[in-house]
Structure formats: structure tokens, C-alpha cells
């Protein structure tokens, strides 16, 4: 509303108002329709584009100038880096222009030192003016006179009561009004297993002297109260501050209902956690600690499945080595049998030759060569046995190394899949407008304790 007033007054009196924003959804459509010259950069979301197009169309209609929505939508979609569009309601067509560089300078709030430098010159002038003018006697502000009767609210406005603290006498309690808006947002996402709603309550205080609502400062319910803990009846014997006249207008509450839905759609969001290990998402309003505790069972099941898959992979390797080891051990047995036979044959030939020599028989050269050949064959068979044994030992070592690797990877997998230490992802959810609703708007009566001074102090 203040922005709307500035734009209308500026337009009426010929004053310029410069409005810069990165989120067009935050601006009211009626305010956008009062803007004459637009400078537009690349818009990230479809909602931003739709809101800007609505504003451009409204501005063109208010100035009775032509507007081609489809053409404008194509121009906005084609904007790239350092490319901007200027639309003036007095021009026949929008202008697209390029710049060499763009700087986004978000300096933030002014520091105390900067404020001092800005005010140094003015402070001396203000001090001189104050010194020359007579100082009127300061008059302490007086609280509005309380009334014993509970004010009657207009249709469309509900009233709630913040519970008074224990031990506060009823005749010392005075209820002060504030505006309360209670909305509900439902989040539905079957792919994430999310189905729930959040209730939000916003309080805006009312200035005691002017009766204006302090829209710039939105408060939550005090002391962590929930909406369900708000009362519907006051403390018997308490008094009430007067309700400002603007709050008795029924149209105000009708518009607040609609504006609350728009605000929830444009601003409300919720954050959930995602576990990369299990793919599960936390529930609405579920704390990180509770979510991790709930993940333990699911994470163990996922971990057991991955361990089983890892074991199957290593079982294939182990089976291959075991088959090779079995064949190598069979080879050792065969080589041992051949070596034993060769040794026996060689021994028999050598013994026969020696016996013939003792008995005086002539030893032929063939018999001598046979004995030497048998000895050579026996030595060769012994070497084959040694080689076969060495291969068996190699396979046994390889098998032991693979089994150690398997156990080591299993332990590493168990440690990596600990739900209490994994890094959770943060997912931001925004609602659909059809899932935003206004539950109630009205007055929340805040109990204050009236002291003898008299002053008002919180009584909750």
C-alpha cells in the first residue's frame, strides 16, 4: 500500500519514483500498472515473467497504448547476459539494448561510521536551530483509557486471546489489540513422500495514538505459543483498550484474507532434508536429529544390500582363484606321482647295473645311458613338483589378499553409510497457490499489566 501511494502521488504531481527489485512477485499488480518506464533484465522464473507481463499490460491499458503480450513474452525469453529491454508506455515499441558490463552493488545497511560522516554537517545546523528555539516541557505519553467492555468486532474478523501469566490479578490486566493473520499451507509431493501442512501466524501491532497498523514489523506469537493455544475468552474482570476506528471496517478484513493467500503463495516455503544414502526425505517440521534417528533402520537395510552386492562381486573373483588353486593342487599331486615313479625306475636301473657288475656280467653302454637318462628324468620331475607347489602358494596368497580386500571394503562401506554422520541435502519447497489458504484474520488481544505509575507491561 505505501508503494502504491508513492507511485500514484508521483504520477499525479509529476515526480519520479525509482523502484528496483529482483523479485517482481513481491510487487502488487496495481502498483506495477502505474509504472511508465521499465528496464528489464533476464527473468529466471515463469512466475516472475507472468507478473511482469501482467504489469506491462496493465500499464499499457492505463495509458491507452497498444500491447502485444506474445511479442513481449518472446522478447523477455530471449534476453541474455548484459542484454536489457526498455519499455516506455509513450513509445510505439520496446527497445532492446546491450551493455558492456553490469555491476550489482548490494552495499547493505549503512555502518555507524558512514552515518556519522553523512550527518556531521547537518548535526551542527540542527544543534544551532535547537539552541535558538525554546524547549517546550516534555509531556509523558498517556496510555489509552481502558474500558471494561469487550469491543465488538466487524463481520469477517475473529478475536483471540494470548493467555495471561499465572498470578497476575484480573483487575491489573488490560488487553491491547493487535492484528493477527493465520494461514495454512499444504505441501504435496508424491515423489518425495511429502504430504502435510504448516500453519503460520503473523502479528502486527497497532500504534496507540494514530491507530495505524505497523505492517513493516511482523511478529510471531510470544513465548513459542501455537495457534491452538490461543484462547477465545478473556480473563474475567480485565479491561480492554479501545479498538481504532479503521479496524471496524468490514472491507479491511475481506482484503486481508485475500492478501494473506497472495503473501503465502509468494513468500512461504519450507525446508526438508534428503538422505543421499537412502533417498528418503524428512517430514514437514521434522528436526534433523529426528530425521537421522528415523534413517537408522532404512540406512541399515540399504547398507546390508550394498554389502551383499559387494560380497557377490568378490565371490566371483574368489571362485575363479579357488578353481585355479584346485587345478594347481591336482597338478602338484600328478607331478609328485610322476616324480616318485621316475625315482623308482631310476633306482631299479641303477641297482640292476650295479648287480650285473658284481656278478661279472658285461655292462652294455645302452644300460649305462638308460640309468643316466632315468636319473635326469627323475630330477626334471622333482623340479616340476617344485614349480607346481610354488604356483599353489601364489594362488593361496592371491586368495588371501582378495579376501582381505573384500573385508576392508565392507568395513569402509559400513562406515560411509552411517546415517548419523552422512551429509544431508537441503531441499527448498514452495507451495502451489491452490494449496494456500487463510484460516482466520482478526484481532489478538495481548494482556498487559497495568502498574500504579500507570504504565503497560507484558502480562504473559
Short mmCIF file of C-alpha atoms in Angstrom, two decimals:
data_model
loop_
_atom_site.label_atom_id
_atom_site.label_comp_id
_atom_site.label_asym_id
_atom_site.label_seq_id
_atom_site.Cartn_x
_atom_site.Cartn_y
_atom_site.Cartn_z
CA UNK A 1 0.00 0.00 0.00
CA UNK A 2 2.76 2.60 0.74
CA UNK A 3 4.41 1.80 -2.61
CA UNK A 4 1.08 2.17 -4.38
CA UNK A 5 0.55 5.57 -2.75
CA UNK A 6 4.03 6.79 -3.75
CA UNK A 7 3.56 5.74 -7.38
CA UNK A 8 0.12 7.36 -7.65
CA UNK A 9 1.20 10.59 -5.95
CA UNK A 10 4.38 10.76 -8.01
CA UNK A 11 2.41 10.29 -11.19
CA UNK A 12 -0.18 12.90 -10.17
CA UNK A 13 2.37 15.61 -9.26
CA UNK A 14 4.99 14.84 -11.91
CA UNK A 15 7.57 13.37 -9.53
CA UNK A 16 9.74 10.40 -10.45
CA UNK A 17 9.83 7.25 -8.36
CA UNK A 18 12.63 4.75 -8.97
CA UNK A 19 11.72 1.20 -7.92
CA UNK A 20 14.33 -1.60 -8.15
CA UNK A 21 13.62 -5.22 -7.31
CA UNK A 22 14.94 -8.71 -8.02
CA UNK A 23 11.62 -10.36 -7.20
CA UNK A 24 8.66 -8.93 -9.17
CA UNK A 25 6.26 -11.32 -7.39
CA UNK A 26 6.65 -9.20 -4.24
CA UNK A 27 5.08 -6.20 -6.01
CA UNK A 28 1.37 -5.61 -6.24
CA UNK A 29 -0.16 -5.79 -9.71
CA UNK A 30 -1.88 -2.43 -9.25
CA UNK A 31 1.43 -0.83 -8.32
CA UNK A 32 3.13 -2.28 -11.41
CA UNK A 33 0.40 -0.92 -13.68
CA UNK A 34 1.28 2.64 -12.57
CA UNK A 35 4.88 2.40 -13.79
CA UNK A 36 5.56 4.21 -17.06
CA UNK A 37 9.14 3.23 -17.95
CA UNK A 38 10.53 -0.26 -17.38
CA UNK A 39 14.09 -1.58 -17.56
CA UNK A 40 14.02 -5.35 -17.56
CA UNK A 41 16.81 -7.90 -17.43
CA UNK A 42 16.70 -11.68 -17.73
CA UNK A 43 13.92 -13.18 -15.58
CA UNK A 44 14.63 -16.54 -14.01
CA UNK A 45 11.19 -17.99 -13.25
CA UNK A 46 7.90 -18.24 -15.09
CA UNK A 47 6.11 -16.60 -12.16
CA UNK A 48 8.36 -13.53 -12.48
CA UNK A 49 7.69 -13.35 -16.22
CA UNK A 50 3.92 -13.68 -15.72
CA UNK A 51 3.85 -10.94 -13.06
CA UNK A 52 5.92 -8.55 -15.23
CA UNK A 53 3.74 -9.24 -18.29
CA UNK A 54 0.60 -8.55 -16.25
CA UNK A 55 2.12 -5.28 -15.01
CA UNK A 56 3.17 -4.22 -18.51
CA UNK A 57 -0.29 -4.99 -19.84
CA UNK A 58 -1.91 -3.02 -17.00
CA UNK A 59 0.42 -0.06 -17.59
CA UNK A 60 -0.38 -0.08 -21.30
CA UNK A 61 -4.11 -0.24 -20.59
CA UNK A 62 -3.98 2.66 -18.13
CA UNK A 63 -2.19 4.79 -20.75
CA UNK A 64 -4.43 3.55 -23.57
CA UNK A 65 -1.47 2.31 -25.58
CA UNK A 66 -1.18 -0.92 -27.54
CA UNK A 67 0.40 -4.04 -26.02
CA UNK A 68 1.37 -7.28 -27.76
CA UNK A 69 1.72 -9.81 -24.94
CA UNK A 70 3.05 -12.64 -27.14
CA UNK A 71 5.69 -10.42 -28.73
CA UNK A 72 6.77 -9.09 -25.32
CA UNK A 73 6.94 -12.62 -23.90
CA UNK A 74 9.26 -13.67 -26.76
CA UNK A 75 11.49 -10.63 -26.18
CA UNK A 76 11.78 -11.37 -22.45
CA UNK A 77 12.56 -15.03 -23.10
CA UNK A 78 15.36 -14.06 -25.50
CA UNK A 79 17.25 -11.75 -23.14
CA UNK A 80 20.78 -12.95 -22.45
CA UNK A 81 23.68 -11.75 -20.33
CA UNK A 82 24.14 -7.96 -20.34
CA UNK A 83 21.06 -7.56 -22.56
CA UNK A 84 18.18 -5.42 -21.31
CA UNK A 85 14.76 -4.31 -22.51
CA UNK A 86 13.33 -0.82 -22.04
CA UNK A 87 9.57 -0.39 -22.34
CA UNK A 88 8.10 3.12 -22.27
CA UNK A 89 4.33 3.42 -22.42
CA UNK A 90 4.73 6.50 -24.59
CA UNK A 91 6.84 4.67 -27.22
CA UNK A 92 5.44 2.60 -30.05
CA UNK A 93 7.58 -0.46 -29.29
CA UNK A 94 10.03 -1.67 -26.63
CA UNK A 95 13.79 -1.20 -27.10
CA UNK A 96 16.39 -3.93 -26.62
CA UNK A 97 19.91 -2.71 -25.82
CA UNK A 98 23.27 -4.19 -24.86
CA UNK A 99 25.77 -3.01 -22.26
CA UNK A 100 29.46 -3.77 -21.89
CA UNK A 101 29.32 -4.58 -18.22
CA UNK A 102 26.85 -4.79 -15.36
CA UNK A 103 27.60 -4.31 -11.69
CA UNK A 104 25.26 -5.45 -8.93
CA UNK A 105 26.25 -3.34 -5.91
CA UNK A 106 24.45 -4.53 -2.78
CA UNK A 107 26.12 -2.47 -0.08
CA UNK A 108 23.74 -3.44 2.71
CA UNK A 109 22.87 -1.27 5.73
CA UNK A 110 24.96 1.82 6.46
CA UNK A 111 27.58 1.41 9.18
CA UNK A 112 27.71 3.81 12.15
CA UNK A 113 30.82 5.49 10.78
CA UNK A 114 29.11 6.14 7.43
CA UNK A 115 26.06 7.59 9.18
CA UNK A 116 28.32 9.88 11.20
CA UNK A 117 30.04 11.20 8.05
CA UNK A 118 26.68 11.81 6.39
CA UNK A 119 25.27 13.68 9.39
CA UNK A 120 28.34 15.69 10.53
CA UNK A 121 27.41 18.85 8.61
CA UNK A 122 23.68 18.61 9.31
CA UNK A 123 24.20 17.87 13.00
CA UNK A 124 25.77 21.30 13.61
CA UNK A 125 22.87 23.08 11.86
CA UNK A 126 20.28 21.07 13.78
CA UNK A 127 22.04 21.82 17.08
CA UNK A 128 22.09 25.55 16.30
CA UNK A 129 18.37 25.57 15.47
CA UNK A 130 17.51 23.67 18.66
CA UNK A 131 19.60 26.06 20.76
CA UNK A 132 17.79 29.09 19.34
CA UNK A 133 14.27 27.65 19.76
CA UNK A 134 12.61 27.47 23.19
CA UNK A 135 12.38 23.98 24.60
CA UNK A 136 8.79 23.03 25.49
CA UNK A 137 8.19 20.97 28.57
CA UNK A 138 8.15 17.27 27.77
CA UNK A 139 4.81 15.63 28.34
CA UNK A 140 4.78 11.94 29.16
CA UNK A 141 2.62 9.86 26.81
CA UNK A 142 -0.60 8.72 28.35
CA UNK A 143 -1.89 5.23 27.72
CA UNK A 144 -5.32 4.94 26.18
CA UNK A 145 -8.01 4.78 28.79
CA UNK A 146 -9.03 1.15 29.27
CA UNK A 147 -12.64 0.10 29.04
CA UNK A 148 -14.30 -2.74 30.92
CA UNK A 149 -16.40 -3.79 27.91
CA UNK A 150 -15.06 -6.17 25.28
CA UNK A 151 -15.13 -4.38 21.88
CA UNK A 152 -17.33 -5.91 19.22
CA UNK A 153 -15.53 -6.83 16.01
CA UNK A 154 -16.96 -6.45 12.50
CA UNK A 155 -18.04 -9.43 10.41
CA UNK A 156 -15.08 -11.31 8.96
CA UNK A 157 -12.78 -10.58 11.92
CA UNK A 158 -12.16 -13.16 14.65
CA UNK A 159 -10.69 -12.42 18.05
CA UNK A 160 -8.12 -14.43 20.00
CA UNK A 161 -6.57 -14.02 23.42
CA UNK A 162 -2.99 -14.64 24.45
CA UNK A 163 -3.15 -16.47 27.81
CA UNK A 164 -2.27 -14.29 30.78
CA UNK A 165 0.52 -15.38 33.09
CA UNK A 166 -0.22 -17.18 36.33
CA UNK A 167 -0.52 -15.00 39.40
CA UNK A 168 -1.50 -11.79 37.61
CA UNK A 169 -4.64 -10.30 39.24
CA UNK A 170 -7.53 -9.88 36.81
CA UNK A 171 -8.07 -6.22 37.78
CA UNK A 172 -4.49 -5.42 36.73
CA UNK A 173 -4.82 -6.89 33.23
CA UNK A 174 -5.61 -4.69 30.25
CA UNK A 175 -5.97 -6.24 26.79
CA UNK A 176 -4.28 -4.34 23.96
CA UNK A 177 -5.34 -5.17 20.36
CA UNK A 178 -3.04 -6.31 17.57
CA UNK A 179 -3.82 -7.66 14.09
CA UNK A 180 -3.36 -11.39 13.63
CA UNK A 181 -3.36 -13.37 10.38
CA UNK A 182 -3.41 -17.17 10.46
CA UNK A 183 -2.73 -19.08 7.26
CA UNK A 184 -2.25 -22.69 6.28
CA UNK A 185 0.00 -24.01 3.53
CA UNK A 186 -0.23 -27.58 2.30
CA UNK A 187 2.71 -29.32 0.65
CA UNK A 188 2.07 -32.35 -1.57
CA UNK A 189 4.87 -34.16 -3.41
CA UNK A 190 4.32 -37.86 -4.03
CA UNK A 191 7.82 -38.36 -5.45
CA UNK A 192 9.35 -37.17 -2.17
CA UNK A 193 6.74 -38.80 0.06
CA UNK A 194 5.71 -35.39 1.44
CA UNK A 195 2.11 -34.79 2.41
CA UNK A 196 1.48 -32.30 5.18
CA UNK A 197 0.63 -28.75 6.08
CA UNK A 198 2.13 -25.89 8.06
CA UNK A 199 0.22 -23.26 9.98
CA UNK A 200 1.72 -19.80 10.25
CA UNK A 201 0.57 -16.91 12.43
CA UNK A 202 1.67 -13.29 11.98
CA UNK A 203 1.04 -10.43 14.40
CA UNK A 204 1.23 -6.71 13.61
CA UNK A 205 0.96 -4.22 16.43
CA UNK A 206 -1.27 -1.15 16.29
CA UNK A 207 0.07 2.31 17.11
CA UNK A 208 -1.78 3.52 20.20
CA UNK A 209 -2.02 7.18 19.14
CA UNK A 210 -2.65 7.06 15.38
CA UNK A 211 -4.37 3.66 15.21
CA UNK A 212 -2.19 2.69 12.20
CA UNK A 213 -1.15 -0.93 11.76
CA UNK A 214 2.61 -1.47 11.85
CA UNK A 215 2.84 -3.57 8.68
CA UNK A 216 6.61 -3.12 8.48
CA UNK A 217 7.15 -5.17 11.63
CA UNK A 218 5.65 -8.65 11.67
CA UNK A 219 5.94 -10.63 14.90
CA UNK A 220 5.43 -14.26 15.86
CA UNK A 221 3.29 -15.48 18.73
CA UNK A 222 5.11 -14.76 22.02
CA UNK A 223 6.81 -17.38 24.18
CA UNK A 224 6.61 -20.05 21.48
CA UNK A 225 2.81 -20.27 21.63
CA UNK A 226 0.97 -22.17 18.91
CA UNK A 227 -2.31 -21.19 17.32
CA UNK A 228 -4.11 -23.99 19.15
CA UNK A 229 -3.01 -22.48 22.49
CA UNK A 230 -4.71 -19.14 21.85
CA UNK A 231 -7.81 -18.54 23.96
CA UNK A 232 -11.27 -17.48 22.85
CA UNK A 233 -12.36 -15.76 26.07
CA UNK A 234 -10.69 -13.04 28.19
CA UNK A 235 -9.87 -13.16 31.90
CA UNK A 236 -12.98 -12.18 33.81
CA UNK A 237 -12.63 -8.67 35.22
CA UNK A 238 -9.93 -7.49 32.78
CA UNK A 239 -10.24 -4.26 30.81
CA UNK A 240 -9.74 -3.55 27.09
CA UNK A 241 -8.01 -0.77 25.17
CA UNK A 242 -10.14 0.97 22.59
CA UNK A 243 -10.17 -0.54 19.08
CA UNK A 244 -9.11 2.04 16.44
CA UNK A 245 -11.87 3.12 14.05
CA UNK A 246 -10.14 1.84 10.81
CA UNK A 247 -10.27 -1.70 12.19
CA UNK A 248 -14.06 -1.59 12.34
CA UNK A 249 -14.31 -1.52 8.53
CA UNK A 250 -15.52 -4.90 7.24
CA UNK A 251 -13.81 -4.33 3.86
CA UNK A 252 -10.39 -4.29 5.57
CA UNK A 253 -10.77 -7.86 6.78
CA UNK A 254 -12.03 -9.11 3.42
CA UNK A 255 -8.97 -7.68 1.69
CA UNK A 256 -6.64 -9.07 4.38
CA UNK A 257 -7.95 -12.58 3.70
CA UNK A 258 -7.10 -12.32 0.00
CA UNK A 259 -3.76 -10.60 0.59
CA UNK A 260 -2.77 -13.31 3.07
CA UNK A 261 -3.24 -16.01 0.43
CA UNK A 262 -1.14 -13.99 -2.06
CA UNK A 263 1.56 -13.46 0.55
CA UNK A 264 1.71 -17.14 1.46
CA UNK A 265 2.00 -18.10 -2.20
CA UNK A 266 4.79 -15.63 -2.91
CA UNK A 267 6.79 -15.88 0.31
CA UNK A 268 6.11 -19.05 2.26
CA UNK A 269 8.41 -22.02 1.84
CA UNK A 270 9.60 -24.96 3.85
CA UNK A 271 12.87 -26.84 4.02
CA UNK A 272 13.24 -30.61 4.16
CA UNK A 273 16.29 -32.85 4.38
CA UNK A 274 17.26 -35.55 1.89
CA UNK A 275 19.46 -38.54 2.67
CA UNK A 276 21.69 -39.36 -0.34
CA UNK A 277 22.32 -42.85 1.10
CA UNK A 278 18.67 -43.91 1.23
CA UNK A 279 16.95 -41.32 -0.99
CA UNK A 280 14.47 -40.58 1.81
CA UNK A 281 13.13 -37.10 2.64
CA UNK A 282 12.30 -35.71 6.06
CA UNK A 283 8.74 -34.88 7.01
CA UNK A 284 7.46 -31.34 7.43
CA UNK A 285 8.71 -29.73 10.66
CA UNK A 286 10.83 -32.83 11.40
CA UNK A 287 14.13 -31.86 13.01
CA UNK A 288 17.45 -33.07 11.65
CA UNK A 289 18.05 -35.20 14.75
CA UNK A 290 14.67 -36.91 14.49
CA UNK A 291 15.20 -37.50 10.77
CA UNK A 292 18.61 -39.10 11.33
CA UNK A 293 17.13 -41.34 14.03
CA UNK A 294 14.42 -42.44 11.60
CA UNK A 295 17.06 -43.11 8.94
CA UNK A 296 18.89 -45.71 11.04
CA UNK A 297 16.66 -48.65 10.10
CA UNK A 298 16.38 -47.69 6.42
CA UNK A 299 20.13 -47.00 6.19
CA UNK A 300 20.95 -50.40 7.69
CA UNK A 301 18.75 -52.12 5.13
CA UNK A 302 20.38 -50.19 2.28
CA UNK A 303 23.83 -50.88 3.74
CA UNK A 304 23.14 -54.64 4.05
CA UNK A 305 22.00 -54.74 0.43
CA UNK A 306 25.16 -52.98 -0.78
CA UNK A 307 27.33 -55.28 1.36
CA UNK A 308 25.57 -58.27 -0.18
CA UNK A 309 26.18 -56.89 -3.69
CA UNK A 310 29.85 -56.35 -2.83
CA UNK A 311 30.18 -59.89 -1.49
CA UNK A 312 28.68 -61.28 -4.69
CA UNK A 313 31.22 -59.34 -6.74
CA UNK A 314 34.11 -60.72 -4.70
CA UNK A 315 32.62 -64.23 -4.65
CA UNK A 316 33.12 -64.41 -8.42
CA UNK A 317 36.78 -63.46 -8.04
CA UNK A 318 37.29 -65.85 -5.13
CA UNK A 319 35.62 -68.70 -7.07
CA UNK A 320 37.97 -68.13 -10.00
CA UNK A 321 41.08 -68.25 -7.76
CA UNK A 322 39.79 -71.30 -5.87
CA UNK A 323 39.31 -73.16 -9.17
CA UNK A 324 42.85 -72.26 -10.21
CA UNK A 325 44.13 -73.36 -6.80
CA UNK A 326 42.33 -76.70 -7.07
CA UNK A 327 43.82 -77.34 -10.51
CA UNK A 328 47.26 -76.36 -9.24
CA UNK A 329 46.96 -78.76 -6.31
CA UNK A 330 45.92 -81.55 -8.71
CA UNK A 331 48.99 -80.73 -10.79
CA UNK A 332 51.19 -80.99 -7.68
CA UNK A 333 49.76 -84.44 -6.93
CA UNK A 334 50.31 -85.60 -10.51
CA UNK A 335 53.87 -84.22 -10.55
CA UNK A 336 54.62 -85.93 -7.25
CA UNK A 337 53.36 -89.28 -8.58
CA UNK A 338 55.41 -88.89 -11.77
CA UNK A 339 58.49 -87.90 -9.78
CA UNK A 340 58.07 -90.89 -7.47
CA UNK A 341 57.72 -93.29 -10.42
CA UNK A 342 60.73 -91.77 -12.10
CA UNK A 343 62.82 -92.16 -8.95
CA UNK A 344 61.79 -95.83 -8.53
CA UNK A 345 62.58 -96.65 -12.16
CA UNK A 346 65.91 -94.89 -11.93
CA UNK A 347 66.77 -96.71 -8.72
CA UNK A 348 65.88 -100.08 -10.26
CA UNK A 349 68.03 -99.43 -13.33
CA UNK A 350 71.00 -98.31 -11.29
CA UNK A 351 70.59 -101.30 -8.98
CA UNK A 352 70.39 -103.74 -11.89
CA UNK A 353 73.51 -102.27 -13.43
CA UNK A 354 75.48 -102.49 -10.18
CA UNK A 355 74.29 -106.07 -9.56
CA UNK A 356 75.38 -107.16 -13.05
CA UNK A 357 78.79 -105.63 -12.47
CA UNK A 358 79.16 -107.54 -9.18
CA UNK A 359 78.16 -110.82 -10.83
CA UNK A 360 80.70 -110.23 -13.56
CA UNK A 361 78.29 -109.58 -16.34
CA UNK A 362 79.22 -107.23 -19.11
CA UNK A 363 77.55 -103.85 -18.79
CA UNK A 364 76.41 -102.52 -22.11
CA UNK A 365 76.62 -98.84 -22.98
CA UNK A 366 72.84 -98.83 -23.50
CA UNK A 367 72.19 -99.84 -19.91
CA UNK A 368 74.50 -97.08 -18.67
CA UNK A 369 72.80 -94.48 -20.77
CA UNK A 370 69.38 -95.70 -19.58
CA UNK A 371 70.42 -95.27 -15.97
CA UNK A 372 71.68 -91.72 -16.64
CA UNK A 373 68.54 -90.84 -18.60
CA UNK A 374 66.33 -92.15 -15.79
CA UNK A 375 68.21 -90.06 -13.24
CA UNK A 376 67.81 -86.97 -15.43
CA UNK A 377 64.08 -87.61 -15.83
CA UNK A 378 63.67 -88.03 -12.06
CA UNK A 379 65.47 -84.70 -11.46
CA UNK A 380 63.21 -82.99 -14.02
CA UNK A 381 60.07 -84.41 -12.38
CA UNK A 382 61.29 -83.08 -8.99
CA UNK A 383 61.66 -79.60 -10.49
CA UNK A 384 58.13 -79.81 -11.93
CA UNK A 385 56.82 -80.65 -8.46
CA UNK A 386 58.61 -77.60 -7.00
CA UNK A 387 57.15 -75.32 -9.67
CA UNK A 388 53.65 -76.69 -9.11
CA UNK A 389 53.99 -76.13 -5.34
CA UNK A 390 55.15 -72.54 -5.95
CA UNK A 391 52.07 -71.89 -8.12
CA UNK A 392 49.84 -73.29 -5.38
CA UNK A 393 51.44 -70.90 -2.87
CA UNK A 394 50.90 -67.96 -5.27
CA UNK A 395 47.21 -68.79 -5.63
CA UNK A 396 46.83 -69.14 -1.86
CA UNK A 397 48.42 -65.71 -1.30
CA UNK A 398 46.23 -64.16 -4.01
CA UNK A 399 43.12 -65.72 -2.46
CA UNK A 400 44.07 -64.39 0.99
CA UNK A 401 44.69 -60.88 -0.44
CA UNK A 402 41.28 -60.83 -2.20
CA UNK A 403 39.50 -61.91 0.99
CA UNK A 404 41.29 -59.14 2.92
CA UNK A 405 40.30 -56.58 0.25
CA UNK A 406 36.68 -57.73 0.49
CA UNK A 407 36.59 -57.35 4.28
CA UNK A 408 38.30 -53.96 4.10
CA UNK A 409 35.81 -52.61 1.53
CA UNK A 410 32.90 -53.93 3.57
CA UNK A 411 34.14 -52.10 6.67
CA UNK A 412 34.66 -48.90 4.63
CA UNK A 413 31.14 -49.23 3.21
CA UNK A 414 29.64 -49.65 6.68
CA UNK A 415 31.47 -46.54 7.91
CA UNK A 416 30.43 -44.47 4.86
CA UNK A 417 26.77 -45.45 5.23
CA UNK A 418 26.36 -44.23 8.79
CA UNK A 419 23.12 -42.15 8.84
CA UNK A 420 24.31 -40.22 11.90
CA UNK A 421 27.34 -38.79 10.08
CA UNK A 422 26.30 -38.54 6.41
CA UNK A 423 25.93 -35.10 4.83
CA UNK A 424 22.24 -34.37 4.30
CA UNK A 425 20.99 -32.33 1.35
CA UNK A 426 18.65 -29.37 1.96
CA UNK A 427 15.62 -29.12 -0.33
CA UNK A 428 13.51 -25.95 -0.52
CA UNK A 429 9.80 -26.46 -1.25
CA UNK A 430 7.39 -23.77 -2.43
CA UNK A 431 3.61 -24.22 -2.42
CA UNK A 432 1.03 -24.06 -5.18
CA UNK A 433 -1.41 -21.20 -4.82
CA UNK A 434 -4.36 -23.59 -4.62
CA UNK A 435 -2.73 -25.10 -1.52
CA UNK A 436 -2.52 -21.74 0.30
CA UNK A 437 -5.47 -20.70 2.44
CA UNK A 438 -6.40 -18.12 5.05
CA UNK A 439 -7.72 -19.76 8.19
CA UNK A 440 -8.50 -16.58 10.07
CA UNK A 441 -7.82 -12.85 10.27
CA UNK A 442 -8.79 -10.64 13.16
CA UNK A 443 -7.65 -9.22 16.47
CA UNK A 444 -5.42 -10.91 19.01
CA UNK A 445 -5.81 -9.38 22.46
CA UNK A 446 -2.45 -9.16 24.24
CA UNK A 447 -2.62 -8.97 28.05
CA UNK A 448 -0.63 -6.14 29.64
CA UNK A 449 -0.33 -5.49 33.35
CA UNK A 450 -1.38 -2.02 34.46
CA UNK A 451 1.06 -0.77 37.09
CA UNK A 452 0.28 2.02 39.55
CA UNK A 453 2.55 4.52 37.63
CA UNK A 454 0.50 3.91 35.30
CA UNK A 455 2.43 2.07 32.56
CA UNK A 456 1.80 -1.00 30.49
CA UNK A 457 3.89 -4.13 30.89
CA UNK A 458 3.53 -7.58 29.33
CA UNK A 459 1.44 -9.93 31.42
CA UNK A 460 2.09 -13.20 29.61
#
